Short mmCIF file of C-alpha atoms and ligand atoms in Angstrom, two decimals:
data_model
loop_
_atom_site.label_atom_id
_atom_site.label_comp_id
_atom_site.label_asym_id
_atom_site.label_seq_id
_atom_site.Cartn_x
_atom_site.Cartn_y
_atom_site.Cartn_z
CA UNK A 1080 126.18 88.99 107.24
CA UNK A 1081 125.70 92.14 107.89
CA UNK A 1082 125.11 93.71 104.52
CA UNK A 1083 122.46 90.84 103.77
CA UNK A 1084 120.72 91.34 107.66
CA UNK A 1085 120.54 94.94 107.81
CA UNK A 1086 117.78 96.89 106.93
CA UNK A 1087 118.04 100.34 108.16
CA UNK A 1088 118.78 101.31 104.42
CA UNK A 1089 115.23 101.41 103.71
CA UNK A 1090 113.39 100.99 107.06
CA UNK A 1091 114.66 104.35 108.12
CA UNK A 1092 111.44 105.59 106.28
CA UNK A 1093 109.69 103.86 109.52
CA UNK A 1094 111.35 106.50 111.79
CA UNK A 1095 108.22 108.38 112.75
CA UNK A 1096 105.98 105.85 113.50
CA UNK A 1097 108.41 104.00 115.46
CA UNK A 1098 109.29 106.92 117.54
CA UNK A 1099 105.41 107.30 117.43
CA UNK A 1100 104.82 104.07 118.63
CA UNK A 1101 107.72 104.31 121.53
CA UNK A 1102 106.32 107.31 123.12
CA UNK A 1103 102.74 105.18 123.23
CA UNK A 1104 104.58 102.11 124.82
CA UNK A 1105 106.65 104.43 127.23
CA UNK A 1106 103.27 106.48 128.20
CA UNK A 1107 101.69 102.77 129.21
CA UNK A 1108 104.34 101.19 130.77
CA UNK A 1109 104.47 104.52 132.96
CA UNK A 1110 100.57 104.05 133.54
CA UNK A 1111 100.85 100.21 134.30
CA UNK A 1112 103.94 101.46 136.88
CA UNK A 1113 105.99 98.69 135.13
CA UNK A 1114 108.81 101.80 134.86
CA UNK A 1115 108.72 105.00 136.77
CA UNK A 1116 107.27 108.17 135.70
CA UNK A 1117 110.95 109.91 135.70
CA UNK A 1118 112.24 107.35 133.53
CA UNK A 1119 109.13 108.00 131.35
CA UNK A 1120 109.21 111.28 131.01
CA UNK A 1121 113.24 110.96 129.74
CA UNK A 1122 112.18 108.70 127.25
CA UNK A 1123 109.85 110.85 125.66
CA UNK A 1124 112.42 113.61 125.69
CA UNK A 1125 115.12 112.03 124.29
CA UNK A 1126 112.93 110.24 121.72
CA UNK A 1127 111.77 113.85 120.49
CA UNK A 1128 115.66 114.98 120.32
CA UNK A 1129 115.84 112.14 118.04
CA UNK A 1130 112.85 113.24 115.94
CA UNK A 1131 114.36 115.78 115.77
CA UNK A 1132 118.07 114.73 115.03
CA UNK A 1133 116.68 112.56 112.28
CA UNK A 1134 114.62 115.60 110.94
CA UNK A 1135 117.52 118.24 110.69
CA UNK A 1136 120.00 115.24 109.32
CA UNK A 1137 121.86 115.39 111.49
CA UNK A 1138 121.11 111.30 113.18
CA UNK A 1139 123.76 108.91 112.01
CA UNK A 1140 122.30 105.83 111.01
CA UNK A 1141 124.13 102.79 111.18
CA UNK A 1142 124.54 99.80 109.70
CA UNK A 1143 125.93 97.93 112.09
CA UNK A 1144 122.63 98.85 114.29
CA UNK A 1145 120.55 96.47 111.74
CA UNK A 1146 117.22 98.35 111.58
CA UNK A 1147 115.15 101.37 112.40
CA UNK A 1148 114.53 99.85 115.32
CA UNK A 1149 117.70 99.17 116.98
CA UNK A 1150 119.64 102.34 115.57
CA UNK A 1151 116.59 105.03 117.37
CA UNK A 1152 117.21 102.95 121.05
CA UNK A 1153 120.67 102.54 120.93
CA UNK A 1154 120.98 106.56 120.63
CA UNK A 1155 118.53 107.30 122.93
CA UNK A 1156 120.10 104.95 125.08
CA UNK A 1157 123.25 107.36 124.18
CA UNK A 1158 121.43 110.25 125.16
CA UNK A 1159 119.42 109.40 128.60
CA UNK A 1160 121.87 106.54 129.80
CA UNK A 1161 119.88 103.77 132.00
CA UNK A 1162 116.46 105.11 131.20
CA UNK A 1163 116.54 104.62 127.60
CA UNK A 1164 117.01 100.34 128.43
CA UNK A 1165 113.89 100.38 129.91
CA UNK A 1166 111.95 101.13 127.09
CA UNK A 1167 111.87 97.45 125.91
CA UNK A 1168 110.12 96.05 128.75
CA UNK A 1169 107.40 94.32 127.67
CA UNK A 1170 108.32 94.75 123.63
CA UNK A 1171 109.86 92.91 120.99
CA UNK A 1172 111.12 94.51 118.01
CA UNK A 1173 108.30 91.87 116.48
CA UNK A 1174 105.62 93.48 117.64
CA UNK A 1175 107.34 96.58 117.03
CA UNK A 1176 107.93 96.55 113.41
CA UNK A 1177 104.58 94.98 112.89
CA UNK A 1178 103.28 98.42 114.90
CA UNK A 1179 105.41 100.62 112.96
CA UNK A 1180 104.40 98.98 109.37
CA UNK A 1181 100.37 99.46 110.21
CA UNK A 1182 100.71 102.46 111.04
CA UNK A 1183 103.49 103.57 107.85
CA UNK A 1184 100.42 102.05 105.69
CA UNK A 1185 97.49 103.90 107.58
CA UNK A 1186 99.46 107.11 106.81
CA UNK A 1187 100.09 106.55 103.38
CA UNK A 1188 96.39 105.58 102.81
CA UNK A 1189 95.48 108.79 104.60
CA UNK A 1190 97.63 111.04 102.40
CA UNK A 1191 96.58 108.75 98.81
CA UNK A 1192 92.77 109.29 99.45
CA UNK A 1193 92.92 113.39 98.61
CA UNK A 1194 94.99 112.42 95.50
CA UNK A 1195 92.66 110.02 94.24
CA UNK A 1196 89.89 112.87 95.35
CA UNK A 1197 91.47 115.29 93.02
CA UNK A 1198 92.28 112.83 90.26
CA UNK A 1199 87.95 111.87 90.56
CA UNK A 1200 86.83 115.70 90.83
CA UNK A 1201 89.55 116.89 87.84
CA UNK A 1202 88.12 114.04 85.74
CA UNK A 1203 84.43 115.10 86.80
CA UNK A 1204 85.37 118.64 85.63
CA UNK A 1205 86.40 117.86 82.12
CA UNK A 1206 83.74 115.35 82.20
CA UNK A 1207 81.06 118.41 82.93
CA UNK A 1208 82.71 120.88 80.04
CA UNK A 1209 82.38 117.59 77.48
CA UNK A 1210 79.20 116.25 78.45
CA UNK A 1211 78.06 117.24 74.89
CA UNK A 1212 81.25 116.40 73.49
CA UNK A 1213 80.49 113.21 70.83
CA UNK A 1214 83.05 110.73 69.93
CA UNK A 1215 83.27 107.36 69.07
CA UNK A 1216 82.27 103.91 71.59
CA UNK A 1217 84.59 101.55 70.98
CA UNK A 1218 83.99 97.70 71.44
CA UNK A 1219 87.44 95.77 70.30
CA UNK A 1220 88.53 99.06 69.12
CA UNK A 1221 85.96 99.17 66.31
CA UNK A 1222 83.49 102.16 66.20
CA UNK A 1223 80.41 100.51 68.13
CA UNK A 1224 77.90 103.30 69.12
CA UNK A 1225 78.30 106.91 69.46
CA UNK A 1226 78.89 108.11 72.98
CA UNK A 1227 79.99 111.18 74.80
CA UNK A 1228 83.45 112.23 75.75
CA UNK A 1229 82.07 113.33 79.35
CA UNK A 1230 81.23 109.61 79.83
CA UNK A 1231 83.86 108.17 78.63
CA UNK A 1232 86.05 110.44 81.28
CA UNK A 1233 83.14 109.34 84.01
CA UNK A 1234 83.57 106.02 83.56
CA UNK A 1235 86.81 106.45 85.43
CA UNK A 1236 85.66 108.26 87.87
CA UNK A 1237 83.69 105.04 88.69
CA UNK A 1238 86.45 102.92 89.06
CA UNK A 1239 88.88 105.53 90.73
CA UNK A 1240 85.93 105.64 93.35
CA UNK A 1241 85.82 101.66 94.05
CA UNK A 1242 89.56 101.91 94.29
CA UNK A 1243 89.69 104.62 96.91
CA UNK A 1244 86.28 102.50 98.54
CA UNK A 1245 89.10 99.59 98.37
CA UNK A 1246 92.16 101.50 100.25
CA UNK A 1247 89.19 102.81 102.79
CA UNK A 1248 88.65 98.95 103.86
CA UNK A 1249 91.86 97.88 103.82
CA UNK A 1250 92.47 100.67 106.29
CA UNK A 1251 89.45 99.69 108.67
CA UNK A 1252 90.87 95.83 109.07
CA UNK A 1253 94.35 97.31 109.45
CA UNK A 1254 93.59 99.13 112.16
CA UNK A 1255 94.28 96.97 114.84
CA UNK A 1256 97.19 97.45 117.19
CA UNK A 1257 100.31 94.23 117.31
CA UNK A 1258 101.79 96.11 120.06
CA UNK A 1259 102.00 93.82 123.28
CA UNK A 1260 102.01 90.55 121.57
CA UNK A 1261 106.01 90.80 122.27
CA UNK A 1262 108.12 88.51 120.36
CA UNK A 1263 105.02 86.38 119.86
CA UNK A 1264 103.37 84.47 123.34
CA UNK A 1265 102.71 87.88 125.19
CA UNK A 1266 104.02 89.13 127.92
CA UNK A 1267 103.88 88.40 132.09
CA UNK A 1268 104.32 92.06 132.48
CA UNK A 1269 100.81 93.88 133.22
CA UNK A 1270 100.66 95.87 129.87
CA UNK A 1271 97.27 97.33 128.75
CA UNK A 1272 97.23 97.20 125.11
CA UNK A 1273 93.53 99.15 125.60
CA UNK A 1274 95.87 102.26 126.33
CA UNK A 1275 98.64 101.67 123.69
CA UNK A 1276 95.54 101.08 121.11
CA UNK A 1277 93.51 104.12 121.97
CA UNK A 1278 97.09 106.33 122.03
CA UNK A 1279 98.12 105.00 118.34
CA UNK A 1280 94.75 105.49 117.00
CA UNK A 1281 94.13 101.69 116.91
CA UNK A 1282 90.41 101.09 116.72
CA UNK A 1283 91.76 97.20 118.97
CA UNK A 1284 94.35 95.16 120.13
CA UNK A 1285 94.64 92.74 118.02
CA UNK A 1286 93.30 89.19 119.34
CA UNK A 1287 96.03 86.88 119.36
CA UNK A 1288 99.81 87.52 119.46
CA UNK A 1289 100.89 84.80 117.16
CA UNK A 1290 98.62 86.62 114.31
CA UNK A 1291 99.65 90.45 114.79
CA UNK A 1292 103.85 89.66 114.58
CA UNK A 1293 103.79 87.43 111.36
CA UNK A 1294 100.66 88.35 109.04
CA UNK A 1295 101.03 90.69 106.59
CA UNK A 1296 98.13 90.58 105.33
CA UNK A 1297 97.24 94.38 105.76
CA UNK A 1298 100.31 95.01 103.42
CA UNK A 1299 99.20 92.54 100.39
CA UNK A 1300 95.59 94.09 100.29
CA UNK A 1301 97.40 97.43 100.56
CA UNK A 1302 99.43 96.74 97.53
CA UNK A 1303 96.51 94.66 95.90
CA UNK A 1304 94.28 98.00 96.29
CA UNK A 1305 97.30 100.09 94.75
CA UNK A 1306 97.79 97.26 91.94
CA UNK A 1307 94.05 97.51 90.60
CA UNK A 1308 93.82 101.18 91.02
CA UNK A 1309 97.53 101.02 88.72
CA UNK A 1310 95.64 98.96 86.22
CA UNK A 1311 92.86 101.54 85.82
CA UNK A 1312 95.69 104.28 85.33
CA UNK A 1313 97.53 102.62 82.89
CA UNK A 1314 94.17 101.99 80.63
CA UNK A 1315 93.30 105.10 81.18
CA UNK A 1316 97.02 106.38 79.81
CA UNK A 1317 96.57 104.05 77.11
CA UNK A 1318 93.69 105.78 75.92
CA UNK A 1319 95.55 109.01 76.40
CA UNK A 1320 98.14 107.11 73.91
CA UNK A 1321 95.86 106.75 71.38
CA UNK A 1322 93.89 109.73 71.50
CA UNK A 1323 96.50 112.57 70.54
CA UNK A 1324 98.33 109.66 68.04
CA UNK A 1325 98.24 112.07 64.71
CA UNK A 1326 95.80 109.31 63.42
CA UNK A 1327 93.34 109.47 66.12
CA UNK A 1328 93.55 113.30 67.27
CA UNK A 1329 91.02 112.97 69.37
CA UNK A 1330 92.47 115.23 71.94
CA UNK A 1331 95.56 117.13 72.44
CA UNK A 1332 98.18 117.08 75.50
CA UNK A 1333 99.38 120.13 76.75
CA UNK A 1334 103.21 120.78 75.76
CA UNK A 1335 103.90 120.11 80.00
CA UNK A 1336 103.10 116.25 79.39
CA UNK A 1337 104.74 115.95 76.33
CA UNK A 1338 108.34 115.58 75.12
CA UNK A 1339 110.33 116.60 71.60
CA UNK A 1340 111.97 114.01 69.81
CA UNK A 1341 115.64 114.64 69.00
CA UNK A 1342 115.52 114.19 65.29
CA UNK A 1343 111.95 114.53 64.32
CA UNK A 1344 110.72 118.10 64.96
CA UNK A 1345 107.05 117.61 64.85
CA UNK A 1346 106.75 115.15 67.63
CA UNK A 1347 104.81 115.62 70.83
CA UNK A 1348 105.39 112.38 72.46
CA UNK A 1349 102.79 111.55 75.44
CA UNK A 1350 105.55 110.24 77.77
CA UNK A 1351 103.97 110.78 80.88
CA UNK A 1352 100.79 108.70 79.60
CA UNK A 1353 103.35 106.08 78.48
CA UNK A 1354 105.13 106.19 81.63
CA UNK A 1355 101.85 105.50 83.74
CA UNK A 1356 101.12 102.95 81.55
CA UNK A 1357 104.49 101.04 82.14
CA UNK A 1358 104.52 101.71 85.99
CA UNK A 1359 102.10 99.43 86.68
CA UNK A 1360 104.61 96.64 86.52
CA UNK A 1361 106.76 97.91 89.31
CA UNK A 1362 103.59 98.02 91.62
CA UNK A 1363 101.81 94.92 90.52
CA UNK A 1364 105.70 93.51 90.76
CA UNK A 1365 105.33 94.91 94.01
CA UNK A 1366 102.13 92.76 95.17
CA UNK A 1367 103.47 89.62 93.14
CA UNK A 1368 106.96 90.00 95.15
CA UNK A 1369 105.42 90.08 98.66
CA UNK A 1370 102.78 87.77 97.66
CA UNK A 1371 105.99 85.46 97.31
CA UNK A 1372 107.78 86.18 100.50
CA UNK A 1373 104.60 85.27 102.43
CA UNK A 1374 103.67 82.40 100.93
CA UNK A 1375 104.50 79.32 102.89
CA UNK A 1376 105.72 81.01 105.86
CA UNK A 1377 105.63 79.07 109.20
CA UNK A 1378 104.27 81.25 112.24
CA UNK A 1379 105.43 83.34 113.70
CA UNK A 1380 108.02 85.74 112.82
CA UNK A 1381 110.56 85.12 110.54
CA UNK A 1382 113.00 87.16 108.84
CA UNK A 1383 111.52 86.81 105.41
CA UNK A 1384 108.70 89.27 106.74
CA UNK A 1385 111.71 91.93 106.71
CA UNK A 1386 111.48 91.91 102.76
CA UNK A 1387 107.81 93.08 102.50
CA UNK A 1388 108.91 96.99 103.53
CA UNK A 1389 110.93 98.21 100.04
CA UNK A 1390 107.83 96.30 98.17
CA UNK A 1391 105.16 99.04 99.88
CA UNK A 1392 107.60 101.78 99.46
CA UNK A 1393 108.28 101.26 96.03
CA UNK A 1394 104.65 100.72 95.24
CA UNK A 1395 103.57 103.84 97.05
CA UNK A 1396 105.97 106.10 95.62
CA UNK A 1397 105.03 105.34 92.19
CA UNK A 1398 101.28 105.35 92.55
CA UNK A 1399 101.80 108.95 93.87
CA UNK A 1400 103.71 110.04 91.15
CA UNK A 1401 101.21 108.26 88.40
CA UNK A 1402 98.60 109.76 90.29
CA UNK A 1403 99.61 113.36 89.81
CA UNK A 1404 100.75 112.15 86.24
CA UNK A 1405 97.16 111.44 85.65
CA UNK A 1406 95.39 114.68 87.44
CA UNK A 1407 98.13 117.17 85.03
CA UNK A 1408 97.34 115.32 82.16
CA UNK A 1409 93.31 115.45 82.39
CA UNK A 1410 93.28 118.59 83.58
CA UNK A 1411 95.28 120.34 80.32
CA UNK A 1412 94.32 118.18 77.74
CA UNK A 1413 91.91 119.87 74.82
CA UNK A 1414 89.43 117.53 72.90
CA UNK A 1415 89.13 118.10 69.52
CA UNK A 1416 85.58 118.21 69.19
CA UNK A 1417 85.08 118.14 65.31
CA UNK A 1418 87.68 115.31 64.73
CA UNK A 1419 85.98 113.19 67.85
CA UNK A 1420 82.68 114.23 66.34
CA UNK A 1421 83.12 113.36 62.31
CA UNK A 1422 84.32 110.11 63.73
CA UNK A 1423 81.52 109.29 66.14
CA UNK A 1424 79.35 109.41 63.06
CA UNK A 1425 81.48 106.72 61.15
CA UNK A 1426 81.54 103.07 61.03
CA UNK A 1427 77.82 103.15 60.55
CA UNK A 1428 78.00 103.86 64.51
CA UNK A 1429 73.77 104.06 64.58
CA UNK A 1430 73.12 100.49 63.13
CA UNK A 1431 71.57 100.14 66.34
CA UNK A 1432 69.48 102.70 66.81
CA UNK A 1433 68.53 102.07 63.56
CA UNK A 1434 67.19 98.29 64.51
CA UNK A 1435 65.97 100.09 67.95
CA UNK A 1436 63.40 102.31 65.78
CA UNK A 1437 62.75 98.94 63.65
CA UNK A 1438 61.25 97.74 66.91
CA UNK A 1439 60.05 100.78 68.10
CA UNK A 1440 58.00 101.91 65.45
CA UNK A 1441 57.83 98.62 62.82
CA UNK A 1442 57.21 96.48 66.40
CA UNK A 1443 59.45 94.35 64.48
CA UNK A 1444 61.37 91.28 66.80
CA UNK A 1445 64.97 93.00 68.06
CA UNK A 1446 66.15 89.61 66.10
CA UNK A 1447 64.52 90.66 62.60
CA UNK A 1448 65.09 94.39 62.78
CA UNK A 1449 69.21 93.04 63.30
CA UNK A 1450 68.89 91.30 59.96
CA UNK A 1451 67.09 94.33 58.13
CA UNK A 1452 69.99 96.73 59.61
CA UNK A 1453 72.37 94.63 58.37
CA UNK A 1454 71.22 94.46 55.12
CA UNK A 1455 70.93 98.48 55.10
CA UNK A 1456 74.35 98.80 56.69
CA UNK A 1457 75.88 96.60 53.87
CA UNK A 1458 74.21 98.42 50.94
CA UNK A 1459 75.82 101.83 52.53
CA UNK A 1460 79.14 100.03 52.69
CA UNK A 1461 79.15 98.75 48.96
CA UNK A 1462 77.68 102.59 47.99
CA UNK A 1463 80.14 104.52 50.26
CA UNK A 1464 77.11 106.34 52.08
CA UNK A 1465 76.58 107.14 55.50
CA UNK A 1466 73.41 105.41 57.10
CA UNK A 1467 71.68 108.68 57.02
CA UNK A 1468 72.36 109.57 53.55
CA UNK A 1469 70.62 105.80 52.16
CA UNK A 1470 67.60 106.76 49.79
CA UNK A 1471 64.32 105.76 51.77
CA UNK A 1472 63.12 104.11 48.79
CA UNK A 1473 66.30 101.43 48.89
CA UNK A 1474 65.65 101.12 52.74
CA UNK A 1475 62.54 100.22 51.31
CA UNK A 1476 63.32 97.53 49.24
CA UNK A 1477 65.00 96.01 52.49
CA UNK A 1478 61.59 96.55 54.60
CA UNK A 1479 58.52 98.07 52.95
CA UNK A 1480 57.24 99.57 56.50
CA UNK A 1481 60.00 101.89 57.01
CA UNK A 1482 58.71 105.35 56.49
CA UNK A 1483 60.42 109.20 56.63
CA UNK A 1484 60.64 109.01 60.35
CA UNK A 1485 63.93 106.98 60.48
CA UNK A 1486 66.35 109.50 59.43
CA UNK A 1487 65.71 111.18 62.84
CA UNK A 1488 67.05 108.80 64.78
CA UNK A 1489 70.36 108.27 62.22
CA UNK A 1490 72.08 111.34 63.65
CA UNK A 1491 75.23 111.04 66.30
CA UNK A 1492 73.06 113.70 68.63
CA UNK A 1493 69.80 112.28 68.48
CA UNK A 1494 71.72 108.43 69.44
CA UNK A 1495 73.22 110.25 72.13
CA UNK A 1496 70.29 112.35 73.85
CA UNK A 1497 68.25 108.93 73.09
CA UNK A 1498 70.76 107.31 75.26
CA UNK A 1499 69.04 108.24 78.87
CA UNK A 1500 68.81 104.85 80.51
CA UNK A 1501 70.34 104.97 83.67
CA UNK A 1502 73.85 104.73 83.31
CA UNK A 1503 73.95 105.72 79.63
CA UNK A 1504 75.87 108.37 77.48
CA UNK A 1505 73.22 110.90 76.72
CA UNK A 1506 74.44 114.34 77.41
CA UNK A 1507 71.90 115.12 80.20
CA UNK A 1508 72.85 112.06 82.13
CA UNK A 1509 76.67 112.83 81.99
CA UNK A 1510 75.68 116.79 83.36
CA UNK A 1511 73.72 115.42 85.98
CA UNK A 1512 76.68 112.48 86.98
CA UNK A 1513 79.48 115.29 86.52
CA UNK A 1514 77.80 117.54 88.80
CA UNK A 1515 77.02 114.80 91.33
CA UNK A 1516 80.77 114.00 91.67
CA UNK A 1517 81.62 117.56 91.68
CA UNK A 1518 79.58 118.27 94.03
CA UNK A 1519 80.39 115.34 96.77
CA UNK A 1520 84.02 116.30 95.51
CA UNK A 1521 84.76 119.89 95.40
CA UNK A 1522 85.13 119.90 99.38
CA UNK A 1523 87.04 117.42 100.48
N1 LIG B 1277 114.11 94.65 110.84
C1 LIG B 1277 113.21 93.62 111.22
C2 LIG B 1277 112.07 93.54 110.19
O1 LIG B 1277 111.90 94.45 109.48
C3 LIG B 1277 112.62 93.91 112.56
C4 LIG B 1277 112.20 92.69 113.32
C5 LIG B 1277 113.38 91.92 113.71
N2 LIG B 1277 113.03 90.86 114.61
C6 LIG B 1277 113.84 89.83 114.83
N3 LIG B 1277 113.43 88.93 115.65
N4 LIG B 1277 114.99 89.70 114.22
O2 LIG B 1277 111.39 92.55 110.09
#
């Protein structure tokens, strides 16, 4: 029973925030005169000879205590005798945990945000240096349209930006203080949760007791936020993959975020990249997992809940560590520009601009110029030329109209600088987006 019950193996990582959250209750049950102001002011000593117990390693946790919880009041019962029972009043280790979770979660959100800054402003950076930089758009991996390298490393600054907009929100509806619901009905006793709220940092109480001890909500769109913003990591690391494969060599990795091989000498193995790729399972494991526990769960508390703590942990951990992954890796890797370049131009990547100056200049239908480009793009293929290096008079053949003007736009940089629609690739538009991001970035 006890090995299965306990939890203090892993909620011990709650010790803070429940000593935190103590000193809050403590402070109101003083204020409320529901214990006296001696007995107060022992509690909050012998909680922060705890703190600090637990902090020099000295604090011996126990099993037999259960949880977090039990083991911190039980010793400072220990230390301060009668004073340290009191603490309960009014309190359920419900309410508690719930208290202690929030505020675990608000923390970790607080410290993730800077990484994720850093991870945005290193890829904004690079992004800035390559905004020239051609290589090859892919669409199902097949060479689709030039672009540049700066917006290819933009794009996820994009999506690292709706994932830290995602852990932002989750932390605004978190914020709302369980303490005082008790073990779920509320209390008689004449708390005021106004004071425990404003002394956590709560922005409210929350509104109804039965809700703040058994949702845990606030911990599946924690994990959900983590679990999209692991998704957009591991493509990311895939592309790493396939960039410095010999084949590709789009870019190399520095020799810190590679690995030798044993037996082949020549190998710089992207393990970290591969490693961020694979992580994702443990955190979207993570959100599946809890998902789980929850589901079906009569109100109010029930022991299940206990199972939803190792998820976060195990989630948060590993985002941190793919998150620094990430930031090393962009920030040391080289591009090889000629490689990226040669290849941009292949595939017949400016077919479309091609049909674009069919419509442009020909006022041909988008429709009809397709059908002329294609016709163009499979005489290069059966000659072996590159779209720029078809005779005009053969073009000809295909569309009597087409005049000496149409090799300009048949060029990787002329696609690219053409590309200036909002949100495209062209190499001014990636400057000015790089040096927006760097800018909103560099101080924070
Ligand atoms: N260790 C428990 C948990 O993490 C604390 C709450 C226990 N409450 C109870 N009524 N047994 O969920």
């Amino acid at each position: 029973m006890e090995q299965i019950n306990a939890s203090i193996g892993f909620d011990k990582n709650l010790w803070k925030q429940d000593i935190q959250g103590s000193i809050a209750h403590a402070e109101m049950l003083a204020k409320q005169k529901i214990i006296s102001e001696a007995d107060k002011n022992s509690i909050h000593q012998g909680l922060r000879e705890i703190e600090r117990e637990i902090q020099s390693g000295q604090f011996e946790f126990s099993r037999a205590l259960e949880d977090i919880h039990m083991n911190i009041e039980a010793r400072l019962a220990e230390r301060i005798g009668e004073a340290g029972k009191r603490l309960h009043t009014a309190r359920s280790r419900n309410d508690q945990v719930a208290t202690d979770f929030r505020l675990w979660i608000r923390q970790n959100i607080d410290e993730l945000i800077p990484m994720i800054n850093h991870l945005m402003l290193t890829l904004a950076s690079r992004a800035l240096e390559y905004a020239e930089t051609a290589m090859p758009g892919f669409t199902h991996l097949q060479s689709a349209q030039p672009v540049t390298f700066g917006h290819h490393l933009l794009a996820y600054t994009e999506m690292l930006n709706r994932d830290r907009g995602r852990l932002i929100d989750a932390r605004r509806r978190l914020n709302e203080n369980p303490l005082g619901a008790a073990a779920l009905a509320g209390t008689s006793f004449p708390i005021d949760r106004q004071l425990t709220s404003k002394l956590l940092g709560f922005d409210r109480p929350m509104a109804n007791s039965l809700d703040a001890v058994s949702d845990r909500d606030f911990a599946l769109e924690y994990l959900s936020a983590l679990s999209i913003m692991s998704i957009h990591l591991s493509r990311m690391a895939e592309e790493i993959v396939i960039w410095c494969s010999s084949p590709f060599s789009f870019i190399q990795l520095s020799d810190a975020y590679t690995t030798g091989s044993s037996i082949m000498p020549q190998k710089r193995n992207p393990d970290a990249a591969e490693l961020v790729r694979a992580k994702v399972g443990r955190i979207s494991g993570a959100l599946t997992g809890l998902l789980t526990v929850m589901k079906g769960l009569p109100l109010a508390y029930v022991k299940d809940m206990q199972e939803d703590k190792e998820q976060v942990f195990a989630a948060t951990e590993t985002i941190i560590l793919c998150l620094a992954a990430c930031s090393g890796m962009i920030a040391d890797l080289k591009a090889n520009q000629d490689n990226m370049a040669y290849w941009a131009g292949s595939g017949f990547s400016t077919a479309t601009d091609l049909a674009d100056w069919l419509v442009k200049e020909l006022e041909l239908p988008f429709r009809t110029a397709h059908h002329v480009t294609g016709k163009i793009v499979s005489y290069a293929e059966t000659h072996n030329l590159a779209l720029e290096n078809v005779p005009l008079q053969k073009m000809q053949e295909i569309e009597p109209l087409i005049n000496n003007d149409i090799y300009s736009v048949l060029g990787v940089q002329s696609s690219l600088a053409s590309r200036t629609s909002e949100g495209g690739t062209a190499p001014k538009n990636v400057r000015k987006s790089a040096k927006i991001w760097i800018d909103k970035l560099k101080d924070i």
